[in-house]
mmCIF file of C-alpha atoms in Angstrom:
data_model
loop_
_atom_site.group_PDB
_atom_site.id
_atom_site.type_symbol
_atom_site.label_atom_id
_atom_site.label_comp_id
_atom_site.label_asym_id
_atom_site.label_seq_id
_atom_site.Cartn_x
_atom_site.Cartn_y
_atom_site.Cartn_z
ATOM 1 C CA LYS A 1 39.933 114.122 189.827
ATOM 2 C CA SER A 2 39.498 110.385 190.497
ATOM 3 C CA ARG A 3 36.399 111.168 192.568
ATOM 4 C CA ALA A 4 34.926 112.980 189.564
ATOM 5 C CA VAL A 5 35.711 110.003 187.323
ATOM 6 C CA LEU A 6 34.103 107.557 189.759
ATOM 7 C CA SER A 7 31.083 109.821 190.113
ATOM 8 C CA GLY A 8 30.741 109.940 186.336
ATOM 9 C CA LEU A 9 30.957 106.157 186.005
ATOM 10 C CA PHE A 10 28.402 105.669 188.763
ATOM 11 C CA SER A 11 25.952 108.184 187.311
ATOM 12 C CA GLU A 12 26.257 106.607 183.846
ATOM 13 C CA GLN A 13 24.789 103.386 185.192
ATOM 14 C CA LEU A 14 22.065 105.235 187.109
ATOM 15 C CA ALA A 15 21.053 107.423 184.165
ATOM 16 C CA PRO A 16 17.932 105.398 183.198
ATOM 17 C CA TYR A 17 16.511 106.067 186.668
ATOM 18 C CA LEU A 18 17.275 109.799 186.726
ATOM 19 C CA PRO A 19 14.798 112.553 185.821
ATOM 20 C CA ASN A 20 14.257 113.364 182.129
ATOM 21 C CA PHE A 21 15.818 110.136 180.823
ATOM 22 C CA SER A 22 13.865 109.433 177.645
ATOM 23 C CA PHE A 23 13.614 105.652 177.803
ATOM 24 C CA ASN A 24 12.125 102.863 179.889
ATOM 25 C CA PRO A 25 14.899 101.605 182.216
ATOM 26 C CA ASN A 26 13.743 98.004 181.646
ATOM 27 C CA GLU A 27 14.542 98.363 177.956
ATOM 28 C CA CYS A 28 18.095 99.682 178.515
ATOM 29 C CA LYS A 29 21.128 97.405 178.413
ATOM 30 C CA PHE A 30 24.300 98.870 179.904
ATOM 31 C CA LEU A 31 27.523 98.321 177.955
ATOM 32 C CA GLY A 32 29.750 101.121 179.230
ATOM 33 C CA SER A 33 32.024 101.064 176.208
ATOM 34 C CA PRO A 34 32.091 102.068 173.391
ATOM 35 C CA VAL A 35 28.594 103.365 174.207
ATOM 36 C CA ASP A 36 26.859 103.450 177.574
ATOM 37 C CA PHE A 37 23.484 101.939 176.673
ATOM 38 C CA ILE A 38 21.631 100.212 173.908
ATOM 39 C CA VAL A 39 17.900 100.709 174.244
ATOM 40 C CA PHE A 40 15.573 98.118 172.757
ATOM 41 C CA LYS A 41 12.519 100.343 172.545
ATOM 42 C CA GLY A 42 9.349 98.270 172.816
ATOM 43 C CA SER A 43 11.031 95.176 174.250
ATOM 44 C CA ASP A 44 8.863 95.363 177.371
ATOM 45 C CA GLU A 45 5.877 94.691 175.084
ATOM 46 C CA LYS A 46 7.848 91.987 173.204
ATOM 47 C CA ASN A 47 7.845 94.101 170.030
ATOM 48 C CA ILE A 48 11.083 95.999 169.417
ATOM 49 C CA GLU A 49 10.276 99.078 167.337
ATOM 50 C CA GLU A 50 13.615 100.816 167.513
ATOM 51 C CA VAL A 51 17.177 100.320 168.696
ATOM 52 C CA VAL A 52 18.759 103.431 170.221
ATOM 53 C CA PHE A 53 22.387 103.952 171.204
ATOM 54 C CA VAL A 54 22.703 106.245 174.239
ATOM 55 C CA GLU A 55 25.904 107.862 175.484
ATOM 56 C CA VAL A 56 25.651 109.499 178.911
ATOM 57 C CA LYS A 57 27.724 112.604 179.604
ATOM 58 C CA SER A 58 27.876 114.925 182.578
ATOM 59 C CA GLY A 59 29.198 118.421 183.072
ATOM 60 C CA LYS A 60 31.317 119.595 180.156
ATOM 61 C CA SER A 61 32.531 116.168 179.038
ATOM 62 C CA GLN A 62 32.704 115.573 175.305
ATOM 63 C CA LEU A 63 32.554 112.516 173.060
ATOM 64 C CA ASN A 64 35.921 110.842 172.645
ATOM 65 C CA LYS A 65 37.316 109.711 169.278
ATOM 66 C CA VAL A 66 35.786 106.214 169.442
ATOM 67 C CA GLU A 67 32.365 107.562 170.533
ATOM 68 C CA LYS A 68 32.435 110.073 167.664
ATOM 69 C CA SER A 69 33.276 107.333 165.155
ATOM 70 C CA LEU A 70 30.422 105.159 166.481
ATOM 71 C CA LYS A 71 28.019 108.097 166.188
ATOM 72 C CA GLU A 72 29.100 108.635 162.567
ATOM 73 C CA ALA A 73 28.758 104.929 161.712
ATOM 74 C CA ILE A 74 25.205 104.944 163.081
ATOM 75 C CA LYS A 75 24.289 108.212 161.354
ATOM 76 C CA ASN A 76 25.639 106.782 158.076
ATOM 77 C CA LYS A 77 23.512 103.635 158.580
ATOM 78 C CA LYS A 78 26.545 101.359 158.772
ATOM 79 C CA VAL A 79 24.661 99.018 161.076
ATOM 80 C CA LYS A 80 23.703 95.440 160.273
ATOM 81 C CA TRP A 81 22.282 92.249 161.737
ATOM 82 C CA GLU A 82 24.289 89.061 161.816
ATOM 83 C CA GLU A 83 23.398 85.651 163.154
ATOM 84 C CA TYR A 84 26.074 83.186 164.216
ATOM 85 C CA ARG A 85 25.341 79.472 164.469
ATOM 86 C CA ILE A 86 27.545 77.209 166.529
ATOM 87 C CA PRO A 87 28.900 74.380 164.348
ATOM 88 C CA GLU A 88 27.099 71.083 165.020
ATOM 89 C CA GLU A 89 30.351 69.183 165.506
ATOM 90 C CA LEU A 90 31.226 71.444 168.446
ATOM 91 C CA LEU A 91 27.865 70.789 170.049
ATOM 92 C CA GLU A 92 28.300 67.036 169.624
ATOM 93 C CA ASP A 93 31.619 67.202 171.497
ATOM 94 C CA ILE A 94 29.914 68.946 174.429
ATOM 95 C CA ASN A 95 27.080 66.438 174.729
#
C-alpha cells in the first residue's frame, strides 16, 4: 500500500508533463494540499486570463472531505483577492 501512496504522490507532481494534461506546465504551481496545482493560465504571456485549481487523482481515488469543500467554495464563487502590506515600522527595524 505504501508503494501505491508514493506512486500517487510522485505522479501528482509529474501530471503537468503527462499526456492529455490540459495546461501549460510552466503555468502550473504545485501546492500538494489542499489542492495539487493552481494554474495561472496566460502567465507565460504575462497576462493571466484565468486561475484554475487542479486536483490530480489516479485509479479509483476520490476527493476527500477537504478537497470537496474547496471545490464547493470555488463553485460558489467564495474566492477573493487580498493584498497584505508589511508595516513600515517592521521594515525600519530590518534596515
